[in-house]
Protein backbone atom coordinates (compact mmCIF):
# COMPACT_ATOMS: atom_id res chain seq x y z
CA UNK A 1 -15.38 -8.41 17.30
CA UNK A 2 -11.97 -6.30 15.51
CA UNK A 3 -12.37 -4.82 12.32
CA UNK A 4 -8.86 -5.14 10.53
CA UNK A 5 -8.62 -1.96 8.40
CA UNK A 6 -5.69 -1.16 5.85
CA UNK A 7 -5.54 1.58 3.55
CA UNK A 8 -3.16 1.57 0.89
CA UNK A 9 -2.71 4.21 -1.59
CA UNK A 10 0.04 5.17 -4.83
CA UNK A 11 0.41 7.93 -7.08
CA UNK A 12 2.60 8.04 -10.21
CA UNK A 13 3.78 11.46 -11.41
CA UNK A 14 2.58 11.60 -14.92
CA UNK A 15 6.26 11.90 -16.36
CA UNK A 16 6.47 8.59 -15.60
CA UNK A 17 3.34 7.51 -17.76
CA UNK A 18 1.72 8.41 -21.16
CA UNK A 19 -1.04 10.07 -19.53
CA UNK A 20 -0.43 13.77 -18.74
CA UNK A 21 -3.25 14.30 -16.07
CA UNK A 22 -1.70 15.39 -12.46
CA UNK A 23 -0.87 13.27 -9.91
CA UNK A 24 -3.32 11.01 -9.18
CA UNK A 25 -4.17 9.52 -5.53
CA UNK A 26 -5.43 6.15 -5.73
CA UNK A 27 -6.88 4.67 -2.66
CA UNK A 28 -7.44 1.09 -1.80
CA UNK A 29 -9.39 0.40 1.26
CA UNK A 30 -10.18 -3.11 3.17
CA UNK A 31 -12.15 -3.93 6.16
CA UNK A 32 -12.01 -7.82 7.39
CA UNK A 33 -14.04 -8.51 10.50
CA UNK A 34 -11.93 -10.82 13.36
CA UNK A 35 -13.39 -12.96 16.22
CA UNK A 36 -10.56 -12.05 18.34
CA UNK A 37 -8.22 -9.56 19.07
CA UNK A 38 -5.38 -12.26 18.46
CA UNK A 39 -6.72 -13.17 15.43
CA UNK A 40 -6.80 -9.75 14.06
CA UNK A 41 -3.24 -8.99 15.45
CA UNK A 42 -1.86 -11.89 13.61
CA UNK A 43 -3.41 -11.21 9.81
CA UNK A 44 -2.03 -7.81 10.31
CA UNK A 45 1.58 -8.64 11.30
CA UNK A 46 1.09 -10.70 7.74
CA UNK A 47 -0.59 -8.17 5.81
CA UNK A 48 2.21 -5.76 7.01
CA UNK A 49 5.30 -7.83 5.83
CA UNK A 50 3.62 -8.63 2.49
CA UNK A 51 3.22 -4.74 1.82
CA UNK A 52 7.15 -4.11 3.05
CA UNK A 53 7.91 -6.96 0.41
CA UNK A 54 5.94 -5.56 -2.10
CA UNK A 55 7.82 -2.20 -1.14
CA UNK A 56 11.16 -3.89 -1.75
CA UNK A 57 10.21 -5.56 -5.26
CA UNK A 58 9.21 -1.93 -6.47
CA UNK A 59 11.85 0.10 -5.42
CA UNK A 60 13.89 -3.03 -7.38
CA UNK A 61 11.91 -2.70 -10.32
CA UNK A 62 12.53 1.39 -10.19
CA UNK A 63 15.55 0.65 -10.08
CA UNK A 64 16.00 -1.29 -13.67
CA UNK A 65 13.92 1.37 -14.97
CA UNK A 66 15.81 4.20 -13.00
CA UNK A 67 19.37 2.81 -14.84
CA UNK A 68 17.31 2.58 -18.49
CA UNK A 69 16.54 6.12 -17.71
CA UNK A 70 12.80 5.50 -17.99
CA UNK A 71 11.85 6.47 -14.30
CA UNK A 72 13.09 8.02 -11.05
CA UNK A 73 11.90 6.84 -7.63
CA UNK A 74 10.62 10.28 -6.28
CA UNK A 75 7.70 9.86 -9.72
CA UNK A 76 6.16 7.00 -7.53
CA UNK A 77 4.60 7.84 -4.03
CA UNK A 78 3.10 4.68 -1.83
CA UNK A 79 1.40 4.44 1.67
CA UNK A 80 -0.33 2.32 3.55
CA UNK A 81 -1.54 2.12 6.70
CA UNK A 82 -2.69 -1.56 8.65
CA UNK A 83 -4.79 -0.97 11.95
CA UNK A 84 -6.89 -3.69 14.30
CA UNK A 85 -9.80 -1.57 15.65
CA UNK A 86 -12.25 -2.67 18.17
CA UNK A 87 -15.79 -2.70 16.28
């Protein structure tokens, strides 16, 4: 048995919102159980290239707010890490 884990995690500096609270960590984390090594391999090689795309369509969107002047790209912070572990 593999465990696919992936922890992904954003923070938005609150001059880029309404709210005024401090940075804010907010964690998302998944476990998905695998028959095989292979198996797991595979749905992270997937999982991975939909997170760099989702990557790439934000730092596009920051952009169009970036030229508006509504939003810089160091306000946002994301990370995520994408790891088959034996169970």
């Amino acid at each position: 048995m593999w465990i696919l884990m992936y922890v992904f995690s954003y923070s938005v500096s609150p001059v880029a919102t309404n709210d005024r609270a401090e940075w804010r960590l907010q964690p998302t984390v998944v476990f998905q159980e695998f028959t095989s090594e292979d198996r797991c391999r595979s749905a992270k090689s997937k999982l991975e290239e939909s997170l760099k795309q989702a990557g790439a369509k934000l730092r596009s969107a920051l952009g169009d707010l970036q030229a508006v002047g509504k939003v810089g790209s160091h306000e946002i912070i994301i990370a995520y890490d994408v790891e088959c572990l034996p169970k």
